[in-house]
Structures are given as structure tokens and as C-alpha cells.
């Protein structure tokens, strides 16, 4: 993994050109690792994400007995036939996906497990998951009794039955329950008592589980799931797709600098990722999008404002917001309130940092309103310790007049370790300061 300076200096006005390879999908990698860990046979995961979040998931599944090796760039996973009690606390770093997927699984260990993580993760909500697990018989507690990690789990208390859970906080809670339910002694019924947001991520979980022979019965709108207990996962070899949520920042970089670039390694037909919807949104904003079998070329025209419903695509809000700063008219982003409980309050952070650069941006209750301006200006901005805020600020800086200093740059390693290297390879004027 490349070493990333604490401070990045970006000189605006560069014209980009060339091609980059999309990093592997972090979301797909998480799910492949978890599902493979539940099979006692050997599975191979080709083209995995090597991000910090993926490393956190590897640490968590090895804590309950799975074995993971790296061979010729692929993960070789030998899972478990029973969940072992971790010998130490399970640290999930800053990965909410890891914490929310692994916590329900640890309810099947024999002893007591403790799940913890970094400072940012300790502020992420976990209460809906704890409440649902308790409905399924699990004895579990928030150590500080505040609905956040550290969490304490008493093993072998999962009984199954029926659980109701809200779907408008995080679909990761649903995915965690889907990973855990097949290990239970009895069937599990999960009812989502609000509309489920980020549905594509739940669909990804179901598809990955089915690859391992685990059956999940779900209704069309993903508000009711039935999973039989005592299911045995089989081995399956995965090829991880290129990540659309990361590639979207490269598309945005091309858009705001008026550049033509190519991003390879993307599945352009039948992708498992809901964020592939970015290609359609790019078209709505005036980008000429050309898809090949495994690549996307983008060539900007005049950017146009649009309306963006972030219900199923919250991670796309950040690169699209940067594009909106340069678009003719006012872009309205709605149904994005979940961005307030990510690594940062992303709506507030975007408004603050892009505002420093001269963006005309206003927070609403559930999103943003952004009116395009003739240009942004260089400024000193801060990542708020959030990888997607850091990437959004860097993309905005590429087209700004003057020089931008980005503090807190290393957080991009959470999802896209080569982000700054890729921008430089396209012609970005980027340097670092330790």
C-alpha cells in the first residue's frame, strides 16, 4: 500500500488525459470474504480490494477461526465449520461494514466476544442491529450503553424467530443479519419496518450468499427476508469487480477539468454494484459516456444541473456534488440524510470545505442544493478524517484557480489507497508534505 503524505498540495488548472484502472470494489470484497469464511472449504477471491477496510474484515474473520492467505494477488480463504470464540477483542478499525457484518456472526461463538474499533467507528450507530439481535434471542450489550461499539456478545444465544428493524439507517444491518441467520438453529424472519435504503447493497449480499449455496427468500421490495437455519455454506471462487463508487471520483475529475479519460476494470453490463447507476447520472449532467466491455470513457460537454435521489446511491453524492459546483443551474440532492452518520457528517463537511473554495452550496434537511459557479478557488481544506471528503476536495482542487492544501489526506487508504497516484498519472499537479 502506498505511503500517503499527511498534507497534499494540488495546483489547479491541469488538463487530464489517459487511462486508470478502477480499484477493486470494497463492498464486494467485504461480502466475498465474509461468505467464504462461513465455508469450511477453500475459496479464492481474485482482484480483491487491498484497502484498510478490507484488511479489517480479514482480521475479524481470522479472529473467529478463518484462515486467509495472499497468493499471486488473490485471497485464499479457508473458512470454519463453527465460529470460534476470539482470543482477543475484535478490532474493526474504522470499517462499519466489518463491524456490522461480523457482530451478528459472533453470536454463534461459544464464549463471550467483544467488538471494538477506531475513534470514528465508535461514533457510528449500532443500536438498530443490537435491538434486532435481541429479538432473535441474542444477549448483547453496548459497553457504554449508548448504542455504539464497543459491543459485548454472549455466544450461542442466537435462537432465530422474527426480528423487525429499520431500513433507513444502514442496509449493512440487514446484511449482517443475513450472514448470521443461516448459522442459527431455527429459521429467521427479518421484517424491515421502514423503506429499505441502499437496496443494491442488500442485493449484493444475497447474491454473494447464493454463490455459496445459502438460500435467502426475499420479497420484491426487500422488506421481508426468510432464511432457514442450519445451512452449510459451500466454497465459491469470486472475481471482484472494479469499484464504481471510487471510479466516480475519476469521472468527476474529468468532468470538472473538461478532460477525456478512460477507466478500465469496470463491469459495464450486469454489474453487482448499484453505484454503476453513476453512468446514467453522468449522462443526465451532460457527460458523453462510452462503455466498452470492461471500460468506460468519459468526455465532458457543458455540465448541466440535475436532481439526484440518493436513496440507493449515497456514496455517489460526493463526486456528483463536486460536478454540481461547475454545472449550469441548481442541482438538488435529496434522501441523503444517512450521510450525516458516516465517517463524518458528510453533508456538513461538503458544505464547509467546498464552501471555502467558493462553492454556492446549501445544506437541506436531507441533502444539498448546489448552484454552479464560474470557478472554484484554491483554499486550505480538511478531510475531516473521511476518505470520501478527501477525494471530493482533491477533485474540486484540480479545477480550482490557484493552489489547494488538503489536510488529513492519508484517510483515502480506507477505500482507495492509490487515489492520488492515479490522479497524478492522469496529469494532476499533486505533491505531498509529510
CSV table of C-alpha atoms in Angstrom, one decimal:
chain,number,residue,atom,x,y,z
A,1,UNK,CA,0.0,0.0,0.0
A,2,UNK,CA,1.5,3.4,-1.0
A,3,UNK,CA,2.5,5.8,1.7
A,4,UNK,CA,0.3,8.9,1.7
A,5,UNK,CA,1.6,12.2,3.0
A,6,UNK,CA,-0.5,13.9,5.7
A,7,UNK,CA,-0.9,17.0,3.5
A,8,UNK,CA,-1.5,17.1,-0.2
A,9,UNK,CA,-0.8,20.2,-2.4
A,10,UNK,CA,-2.9,20.4,-5.6
A,11,UNK,CA,-2.3,23.1,-8.2
A,12,UNK,CA,-5.5,23.7,-10.2
A,13,UNK,CA,-5.8,24.1,-13.9
A,14,UNK,CA,-4.3,20.8,-15.0
A,15,UNK,CA,-5.7,19.1,-18.1
A,16,UNK,CA,-6.1,15.3,-17.6
A,17,UNK,CA,-5.7,12.6,-20.1
A,18,UNK,CA,-5.0,8.9,-20.2
A,19,UNK,CA,-6.3,5.8,-18.5
A,20,UNK,CA,-6.5,4.4,-15.0
A,21,UNK,CA,-7.6,1.1,-13.7
A,22,UNK,CA,-10.5,1.1,-11.2
A,23,UNK,CA,-9.6,-0.2,-7.8
A,24,UNK,CA,-11.4,-3.4,-6.7
A,25,UNK,CA,-14.8,-3.0,-5.1
A,26,UNK,CA,-14.5,-2.7,-1.3
A,27,UNK,CA,-18.2,-3.7,-0.8
A,28,UNK,CA,-17.9,-6.8,-3.0
A,29,UNK,CA,-14.6,-7.8,-1.3
A,30,UNK,CA,-16.1,-7.5,2.2
A,31,UNK,CA,-19.0,-9.7,1.3
A,32,UNK,CA,-16.9,-12.3,-0.5
A,33,UNK,CA,-14.5,-12.6,2.5
A,34,UNK,CA,-17.4,-13.0,5.0
A,35,UNK,CA,-19.3,-15.6,2.9
A,36,UNK,CA,-16.1,-17.5,2.2
A,37,UNK,CA,-15.3,-17.5,5.9
A,38,UNK,CA,-18.5,-19.4,6.6
A,39,UNK,CA,-17.5,-22.4,4.4
A,40,UNK,CA,-15.0,-24.9,5.8
A,41,UNK,CA,-13.7,-25.4,2.2
A,42,UNK,CA,-11.2,-23.3,0.3
A,43,UNK,CA,-12.4,-20.3,-1.7
A,44,UNK,CA,-10.4,-18.0,-3.9
A,45,UNK,CA,-11.0,-14.2,-4.2
A,46,UNK,CA,-9.4,-12.7,-7.3
A,47,UNK,CA,-8.7,-9.0,-7.7
A,48,UNK,CA,-9.6,-8.2,-4.1
A,49,UNK,CA,-9.6,-4.7,-2.5
A,50,UNK,CA,-6.4,-4.2,-0.5
A,51,UNK,CA,-7.8,-1.2,1.3
A,52,UNK,CA,-7.7,-0.7,5.1
A,53,UNK,CA,-11.3,-1.7,5.4
A,54,UNK,CA,-10.7,-5.0,3.6
A,55,UNK,CA,-7.8,-5.6,6.0
A,56,UNK,CA,-10.1,-5.0,8.9
A,57,UNK,CA,-12.5,-7.7,7.7
A,58,UNK,CA,-9.7,-10.2,7.2
A,59,UNK,CA,-8.6,-9.5,10.8
A,60,UNK,CA,-12.2,-10.1,12.0
A,61,UNK,CA,-12.8,-13.3,10.2
A,62,UNK,CA,-9.4,-14.8,11.2
A,63,UNK,CA,-10.3,-13.9,14.8
A,64,UNK,CA,-13.2,-16.4,14.7
A,65,UNK,CA,-11.1,-19.1,13.0
A,66,UNK,CA,-10.9,-18.5,9.2
A,67,UNK,CA,-7.6,-18.6,7.5
A,68,UNK,CA,-6.7,-16.1,4.8
A,69,UNK,CA,-3.6,-16.1,2.6
A,70,UNK,CA,-2.4,-13.9,-0.3
A,71,UNK,CA,-1.3,-15.8,-3.3
A,72,UNK,CA,-0.5,-14.1,-6.7
A,73,UNK,CA,-2.7,-11.1,-5.8
A,74,UNK,CA,-5.7,-13.3,-4.7
A,75,UNK,CA,-7.0,-14.1,-1.3
A,76,UNK,CA,-7.2,-17.8,-0.4
A,77,UNK,CA,-9.8,-18.3,2.3
A,78,UNK,CA,-10.4,-21.4,4.3
A,79,UNK,CA,-13.4,-20.9,6.4
A,80,UNK,CA,-14.8,-22.5,9.5
A,81,UNK,CA,-17.3,-25.3,10.3
A,82,UNK,CA,-18.1,-23.5,13.6
A,83,UNK,CA,-17.5,-19.9,14.9
A,84,UNK,CA,-14.6,-19.9,17.3
A,85,UNK,CA,-14.5,-17.5,20.3
A,86,UNK,CA,-11.9,-14.9,19.5
A,87,UNK,CA,-8.9,-15.0,21.7
A,88,UNK,CA,-8.9,-11.2,22.0
A,89,UNK,CA,-11.1,-8.2,21.2
A,90,UNK,CA,-12.1,-8.0,17.6
A,91,UNK,CA,-10.9,-4.6,16.2
A,92,UNK,CA,-12.7,-3.5,13.1
A,93,UNK,CA,-10.5,-0.4,12.6
A,94,UNK,CA,-12.7,2.3,11.0
A,95,UNK,CA,-14.8,-0.2,9.0
A,96,UNK,CA,-18.5,0.0,9.8
A,97,UNK,CA,-19.2,-2.8,7.2
A,98,UNK,CA,-16.8,-5.1,9.1
A,99,UNK,CA,-18.4,-4.3,12.5
A,100,UNK,CA,-22.0,-4.7,11.3
A,101,UNK,CA,-21.3,-7.9,9.3
A,102,UNK,CA,-19.2,-9.7,12.0
A,103,UNK,CA,-21.2,-8.7,15.1
A,104,UNK,CA,-24.2,-11.0,14.4
A,105,UNK,CA,-21.9,-13.8,13.3
A,106,UNK,CA,-20.1,-13.8,16.7
A,107,UNK,CA,-23.4,-14.5,18.4
A,108,UNK,CA,-22.8,-18.1,17.3
A,109,UNK,CA,-19.4,-18.4,19.1
A,110,UNK,CA,-19.3,-20.4,22.3
A,111,UNK,CA,-18.0,-17.8,24.6
A,112,UNK,CA,-18.1,-14.0,25.0
A,113,UNK,CA,-16.9,-11.8,22.2
A,114,UNK,CA,-16.0,-8.0,22.2
A,115,UNK,CA,-16.2,-5.9,19.1
A,116,UNK,CA,-14.4,-2.6,19.0
A,117,UNK,CA,-12.8,-0.2,16.5
A,118,UNK,CA,-11.3,3.2,16.0
A,119,UNK,CA,-12.5,6.6,17.1
A,120,UNK,CA,-14.7,7.3,14.1
A,121,UNK,CA,-16.3,3.9,14.2
A,122,UNK,CA,-17.1,4.3,17.8
A,123,UNK,CA,-19.5,7.1,16.8
A,124,UNK,CA,-21.3,5.1,14.2
A,125,UNK,CA,-24.8,3.9,15.1
A,126,UNK,CA,-25.2,0.2,16.1
A,127,UNK,CA,-28.4,0.3,18.2
A,128,UNK,CA,-30.8,-0.9,15.5
A,129,UNK,CA,-28.7,-4.0,15.0
A,130,UNK,CA,-28.5,-4.7,18.7
A,131,UNK,CA,-32.2,-4.4,19.0
A,132,UNK,CA,-32.8,-6.8,16.1
A,133,UNK,CA,-30.3,-9.3,17.5
A,134,UNK,CA,-32.1,-9.2,20.9
A,135,UNK,CA,-35.4,-10.1,19.2
A,136,UNK,CA,-33.6,-13.2,17.9
A,137,UNK,CA,-32.5,-14.2,21.3
A,138,UNK,CA,-29.0,-12.9,21.4
A,139,UNK,CA,-27.6,-11.5,24.6
A,140,UNK,CA,-25.7,-8.4,23.6
A,141,UNK,CA,-24.8,-5.0,25.0
A,142,UNK,CA,-23.2,-1.7,24.1
A,143,UNK,CA,-20.4,-1.4,26.6
A,144,UNK,CA,-21.1,2.3,27.2
A,145,UNK,CA,-24.9,1.7,26.9
A,146,UNK,CA,-25.1,4.3,24.2
A,147,UNK,CA,-25.8,2.2,21.1
A,148,UNK,CA,-22.2,2.3,19.9
A,149,UNK,CA,-19.2,0.0,20.0
A,150,UNK,CA,-17.5,-1.5,21.9
A,151,UNK,CA,-20.1,-4.3,21.9
A,152,UNK,CA,-20.2,-7.4,24.2
A,153,UNK,CA,-21.8,-10.5,22.7
A,154,UNK,CA,-22.7,-13.7,24.6
A,155,UNK,CA,-22.3,-16.6,22.3
A,156,UNK,CA,-24.7,-19.5,21.5
A,157,UNK,CA,-27.7,-17.3,22.4
A,158,UNK,CA,-29.0,-16.9,18.8
A,159,UNK,CA,-32.4,-18.7,18.6
A,160,UNK,CA,-33.9,-17.3,15.4
A,161,UNK,CA,-37.5,-16.3,15.0
A,162,UNK,CA,-38.7,-12.9,14.0
A,163,UNK,CA,-37.0,-9.5,14.1
A,164,UNK,CA,-38.1,-6.1,13.0
A,165,UNK,CA,-35.5,-3.5,12.0
A,166,UNK,CA,-35.5,0.0,10.5
A,167,UNK,CA,-34.1,0.1,6.9
A,168,UNK,CA,-33.4,3.8,6.8
A,169,UNK,CA,-30.2,3.9,8.9
A,170,UNK,CA,-28.0,1.4,7.2
A,171,UNK,CA,-28.6,-1.6,4.9
A,172,UNK,CA,-25.4,-3.0,6.5
A,173,UNK,CA,-27.5,-4.1,9.5
A,174,UNK,CA,-29.7,-6.2,7.2
A,175,UNK,CA,-26.6,-7.8,5.5
A,176,UNK,CA,-25.1,-8.7,8.9
A,177,UNK,CA,-28.3,-10.5,9.9
A,178,UNK,CA,-28.4,-12.3,6.5
A,179,UNK,CA,-24.8,-13.6,7.1
A,180,UNK,CA,-25.7,-14.7,10.6
A,181,UNK,CA,-29.1,-16.3,10.1
A,182,UNK,CA,-28.1,-19.4,8.2
A,183,UNK,CA,-25.9,-20.4,11.2
A,184,UNK,CA,-28.9,-20.4,13.6
A,185,UNK,CA,-30.7,-23.5,14.9
A,186,UNK,CA,-34.1,-22.3,13.5
A,187,UNK,CA,-35.5,-20.2,10.7
A,188,UNK,CA,-35.2,-16.4,10.9
A,189,UNK,CA,-37.7,-13.9,9.6
A,190,UNK,CA,-36.4,-10.3,9.2
A,191,UNK,CA,-39.0,-7.6,8.6
A,192,UNK,CA,-37.9,-4.1,7.6
A,193,UNK,CA,-40.4,-1.7,9.1
A,194,UNK,CA,-39.4,1.3,7.0
A,195,UNK,CA,-38.4,1.5,3.4
A,196,UNK,CA,-35.0,-0.1,2.9
A,197,UNK,CA,-32.5,2.4,1.6
A,198,UNK,CA,-29.3,1.3,-0.3
A,199,UNK,CA,-31.2,-1.7,-1.6
A,200,UNK,CA,-28.4,-2.6,-4.1
A,201,UNK,CA,-26.1,-3.4,-1.2
A,202,UNK,CA,-28.6,-5.9,0.3
A,203,UNK,CA,-29.0,-7.5,-3.1
A,204,UNK,CA,-25.2,-7.8,-3.4
A,205,UNK,CA,-25.2,-9.7,0.0
A,206,UNK,CA,-27.9,-12.0,-1.2
A,207,UNK,CA,-26.2,-12.7,-4.5
A,208,UNK,CA,-22.9,-13.5,-2.7
A,209,UNK,CA,-24.6,-15.8,-0.2
A,210,UNK,CA,-26.3,-17.7,-3.0
A,211,UNK,CA,-23.0,-18.2,-4.7
A,212,UNK,CA,-22.0,-20.1,-1.5
A,213,UNK,CA,-25.2,-22.2,-1.6
A,214,UNK,CA,-27.0,-20.2,1.1
A,215,UNK,CA,-30.7,-19.6,0.3
A,216,UNK,CA,-32.4,-16.4,1.2
A,217,UNK,CA,-36.1,-15.8,0.4
A,218,UNK,CA,-36.8,-12.1,-0.1
A,219,UNK,CA,-39.8,-10.2,-1.4
A,220,UNK,CA,-39.5,-7.8,-4.3
A,221,UNK,CA,-39.1,-4.6,-2.3
A,222,UNK,CA,-36.6,-6.2,0.2
A,223,UNK,CA,-38.7,-5.6,3.3
A,224,UNK,CA,-39.1,-9.2,4.3
A,225,UNK,CA,-36.4,-11.9,4.4
A,226,UNK,CA,-36.8,-15.6,5.4
A,227,UNK,CA,-33.7,-17.6,6.0
A,228,UNK,CA,-33.6,-21.2,7.1
A,229,UNK,CA,-31.2,-22.2,9.9
A,230,UNK,CA,-28.5,-24.9,9.9
A,231,UNK,CA,-27.5,-24.1,6.3
A,232,UNK,CA,-24.0,-25.2,5.2
A,233,UNK,CA,-22.0,-22.8,3.0
A,234,UNK,CA,-20.0,-24.3,0.2
A,235,UNK,CA,-16.8,-22.9,-1.4
A,236,UNK,CA,-17.0,-20.4,-4.2
A,237,UNK,CA,-14.4,-18.5,-6.2
A,238,UNK,CA,-15.1,-14.8,-6.6
A,239,UNK,CA,-13.7,-12.3,-9.1
A,240,UNK,CA,-14.1,-8.8,-7.6
A,241,UNK,CA,-15.5,-6.1,-9.9
A,242,UNK,CA,-13.8,-2.7,-10.3
A,243,UNK,CA,-15.4,-0.2,-7.9
A,244,UNK,CA,-17.9,2.3,-9.3
A,245,UNK,CA,-18.1,4.4,-6.2
A,246,UNK,CA,-14.3,5.0,-6.5
A,247,UNK,CA,-14.3,5.4,-10.2
A,248,UNK,CA,-17.0,8.1,-9.9
A,249,UNK,CA,-14.3,10.4,-8.5
A,250,UNK,CA,-12.2,9.9,-11.6
A,251,UNK,CA,-15.3,10.6,-13.8
A,252,UNK,CA,-15.9,13.8,-11.7
A,253,UNK,CA,-12.2,14.8,-12.2
A,254,UNK,CA,-12.6,14.5,-15.9
A,255,UNK,CA,-15.9,16.4,-15.8
A,256,UNK,CA,-14.7,19.4,-13.8
A,257,UNK,CA,-11.4,19.8,-15.8
A,258,UNK,CA,-13.0,19.3,-19.2
A,259,UNK,CA,-10.9,16.2,-19.8
A,260,UNK,CA,-11.3,13.0,-21.6
A,261,UNK,CA,-10.2,9.9,-19.7
A,262,UNK,CA,-10.7,6.2,-19.6
A,263,UNK,CA,-11.3,4.0,-16.6
A,264,UNK,CA,-10.8,0.3,-17.1
A,265,UNK,CA,-11.6,-2.7,-15.0
A,266,UNK,CA,-15.3,-1.9,-14.7
A,267,UNK,CA,-18.1,-4.4,-15.4
A,268,UNK,CA,-20.3,-2.4,-17.7
A,269,UNK,CA,-23.1,-4.9,-18.1
A,270,UNK,CA,-24.8,-6.8,-15.3
A,271,UNK,CA,-22.7,-5.3,-12.5
A,272,UNK,CA,-23.4,-6.4,-9.0
A,273,UNK,CA,-23.0,-2.8,-7.9
A,274,UNK,CA,-25.8,-0.3,-7.6
A,275,UNK,CA,-23.4,2.5,-8.0
A,276,UNK,CA,-23.0,1.6,-11.6
A,277,UNK,CA,-26.0,3.9,-11.9
A,278,UNK,CA,-23.4,6.7,-12.0
A,279,UNK,CA,-23.1,6.2,-15.7
A,280,UNK,CA,-26.8,7.2,-16.2
A,281,UNK,CA,-26.4,10.3,-13.9
A,282,UNK,CA,-23.3,11.4,-15.8
A,283,UNK,CA,-25.4,11.4,-19.0
A,284,UNK,CA,-28.0,13.5,-17.3
A,285,UNK,CA,-25.4,16.0,-16.3
A,286,UNK,CA,-24.0,16.4,-19.9
A,287,UNK,CA,-21.2,13.9,-20.0
A,288,UNK,CA,-20.6,11.8,-23.1
A,289,UNK,CA,-20.2,8.3,-21.7
A,290,UNK,CA,-18.9,5.5,-23.9
A,291,UNK,CA,-18.8,1.9,-22.5
A,292,UNK,CA,-16.6,-0.9,-23.7
A,293,UNK,CA,-16.7,-4.5,-22.4
A,294,UNK,CA,-14.7,-3.6,-19.3
A,295,UNK,CA,-14.0,0.1,-19.5
A,296,UNK,CA,-15.7,3.5,-19.5
A,297,UNK,CA,-14.6,6.6,-21.5
A,298,UNK,CA,-16.0,10.0,-20.4
A,299,UNK,CA,-15.8,13.2,-22.3
A,300,UNK,CA,-17.4,16.3,-20.8
A,301,UNK,CA,-19.6,18.7,-22.6
A,302,UNK,CA,-21.2,21.6,-20.8
A,303,UNK,CA,-22.3,20.4,-17.3
A,304,UNK,CA,-26.0,20.7,-16.5
A,305,UNK,CA,-27.7,20.7,-13.2
A,306,UNK,CA,-30.0,17.8,-12.3
A,307,UNK,CA,-31.9,16.2,-9.5
A,308,UNK,CA,-30.3,13.3,-7.7
A,309,UNK,CA,-32.2,10.9,-5.4
A,310,UNK,CA,-29.5,9.4,-3.1
A,311,UNK,CA,-31.8,6.7,-1.6
A,312,UNK,CA,-29.9,3.8,-3.1
A,313,UNK,CA,-26.6,5.6,-4.0
A,314,UNK,CA,-25.3,7.6,-1.0
A,315,UNK,CA,-21.6,7.2,-1.9
A,316,UNK,CA,-22.2,8.9,-5.3
A,317,UNK,CA,-23.3,12.1,-3.6
A,318,UNK,CA,-19.7,13.4,-3.0
A,319,UNK,CA,-18.3,13.2,-6.5
A,320,UNK,CA,-21.6,14.4,-8.0
A,321,UNK,CA,-21.6,17.4,-5.6
A,322,UNK,CA,-18.3,18.5,-6.9
A,323,UNK,CA,-19.6,18.3,-10.5
A,324,UNK,CA,-22.6,20.2,-9.5
A,325,UNK,CA,-20.4,23.1,-8.4
A,326,UNK,CA,-19.5,23.5,-12.1
A,327,UNK,CA,-22.9,22.8,-13.6
A,328,UNK,CA,-25.2,25.4,-15.1
A,329,UNK,CA,-28.2,25.8,-12.8
A,330,UNK,CA,-29.0,24.4,-9.4
A,331,UNK,CA,-28.6,20.7,-8.6
A,332,UNK,CA,-30.8,19.2,-5.8
A,333,UNK,CA,-29.7,16.2,-3.9
A,334,UNK,CA,-32.3,14.5,-1.8
A,335,UNK,CA,-32.7,11.5,0.5
A,336,UNK,CA,-29.1,11.7,1.6
A,337,UNK,CA,-29.6,12.2,5.4
A,338,UNK,CA,-27.8,9.0,6.2
A,339,UNK,CA,-24.6,10.8,5.1
A,340,UNK,CA,-24.7,12.6,8.4
A,341,UNK,CA,-23.7,9.4,10.3
A,342,UNK,CA,-20.8,8.2,8.2
A,343,UNK,CA,-17.1,8.8,8.9
A,344,UNK,CA,-18.1,12.4,9.2
A,345,UNK,CA,-21.3,14.4,8.7
A,346,UNK,CA,-20.7,14.4,5.0
A,347,UNK,CA,-23.4,16.9,4.2
A,348,UNK,CA,-21.9,19.4,6.6
A,349,UNK,CA,-18.4,18.6,5.7
A,350,UNK,CA,-19.0,19.0,1.9
A,351,UNK,CA,-20.8,22.3,2.6
A,352,UNK,CA,-18.0,23.6,4.7
A,353,UNK,CA,-15.0,22.5,2.6
A,354,UNK,CA,-16.4,23.2,-0.8
A,355,UNK,CA,-17.7,26.5,0.6
A,356,UNK,CA,-14.2,27.5,1.4
A,357,UNK,CA,-13.4,27.1,-2.3
A,358,UNK,CA,-16.2,29.4,-3.3
A,359,UNK,CA,-19.0,26.9,-4.0
A,360,UNK,CA,-22.5,28.0,-3.7
A,361,UNK,CA,-23.8,25.1,-1.6
A,362,UNK,CA,-26.6,24.9,0.9
A,363,UNK,CA,-27.5,22.1,3.3
A,364,UNK,CA,-31.1,20.9,3.4
A,365,UNK,CA,-32.7,18.6,5.9
A,366,UNK,CA,-32.0,15.5,3.7
A,367,UNK,CA,-29.4,16.7,1.2
A,368,UNK,CA,-27.8,19.6,-0.6
A,369,UNK,CA,-28.7,22.3,-3.1
A,370,UNK,CA,-25.7,23.4,-5.2
A,371,UNK,CA,-25.8,26.2,-7.8
A,372,UNK,CA,-22.9,26.2,-10.3
A,373,UNK,CA,-20.3,29.0,-10.2
A,374,UNK,CA,-17.9,30.1,-12.9
A,375,UNK,CA,-15.0,28.7,-11.0
A,376,UNK,CA,-13.8,27.5,-7.6
A,377,UNK,CA,-10.7,28.9,-6.0
A,378,UNK,CA,-7.8,27.2,-4.2
A,379,UNK,CA,-8.1,27.1,-0.4
A,380,UNK,CA,-6.9,25.1,2.7
A,381,UNK,CA,-9.4,22.3,3.2
A,382,UNK,CA,-9.7,19.4,5.6
A,383,UNK,CA,-10.7,15.8,5.0
A,384,UNK,CA,-12.5,15.5,8.4
A,385,UNK,CA,-10.8,12.1,8.6
A,386,UNK,CA,-13.2,10.9,5.9
A,387,UNK,CA,-11.9,9.2,2.8
A,388,UNK,CA,-14.7,10.4,0.5
A,389,UNK,CA,-14.4,14.0,1.7
A,390,UNK,CA,-10.7,13.9,1.0
A,391,UNK,CA,-11.3,12.6,-2.5
A,392,UNK,CA,-14.1,15.2,-3.2
A,393,UNK,CA,-11.9,18.0,-2.1
A,394,UNK,CA,-9.0,16.8,-4.3
A,395,UNK,CA,-11.2,16.6,-7.3
A,396,UNK,CA,-12.5,20.1,-6.7
A,397,UNK,CA,-9.0,21.3,-6.4
A,398,UNK,CA,-8.0,20.1,-9.8
A,399,UNK,CA,-10.2,22.6,-11.5
A,400,UNK,CA,-9.8,25.4,-9.0
A,401,UNK,CA,-7.9,28.6,-9.7
A,402,UNK,CA,-4.8,28.6,-7.6
A,403,UNK,CA,-3.4,26.1,-5.1
A,404,UNK,CA,-5.3,23.9,-2.6
A,405,UNK,CA,-3.8,22.4,0.5
A,406,UNK,CA,-5.6,19.3,1.7
A,407,UNK,CA,-5.0,18.3,5.3
A,408,UNK,CA,-5.7,14.7,6.5
A,409,UNK,CA,-5.0,13.0,3.2
A,410,UNK,CA,-4.0,9.5,4.4
A,411,UNK,CA,-7.6,8.6,5.1
A,412,UNK,CA,-8.1,7.8,1.4
A,413,UNK,CA,-6.4,4.4,2.2
A,414,UNK,CA,-9.6,3.3,3.8
A,415,UNK,CA,-11.0,2.6,0.3
A,416,UNK,CA,-8.7,3.8,-2.5
A,417,UNK,CA,-5.0,3.7,-1.5
A,418,UNK,CA,-3.8,4.7,-5.0
A,419,UNK,CA,-6.1,7.6,-5.4
A,420,UNK,CA,-3.5,10.4,-5.5
A,421,UNK,CA,-1.1,8.3,-7.6
A,422,UNK,CA,-3.9,7.7,-10.1
A,423,UNK,CA,-4.7,11.4,-10.3
A,424,UNK,CA,-1.0,12.2,-10.9
A,425,UNK,CA,-0.8,9.6,-13.6
A,426,UNK,CA,-3.6,11.4,-15.5
A,427,UNK,CA,-1.7,14.7,-15.3
A,428,UNK,CA,-2.8,16.1,-11.9
A,429,UNK,CA,-0.3,18.6,-10.4
A,430,UNK,CA,-0.1,17.0,-7.0
A,431,UNK,CA,2.6,16.9,-4.4
A,432,UNK,CA,2.9,15.8,-0.8
A,433,UNK,CA,4.1,17.2,2.5
A,434,UNK,CA,4.8,14.9,5.5
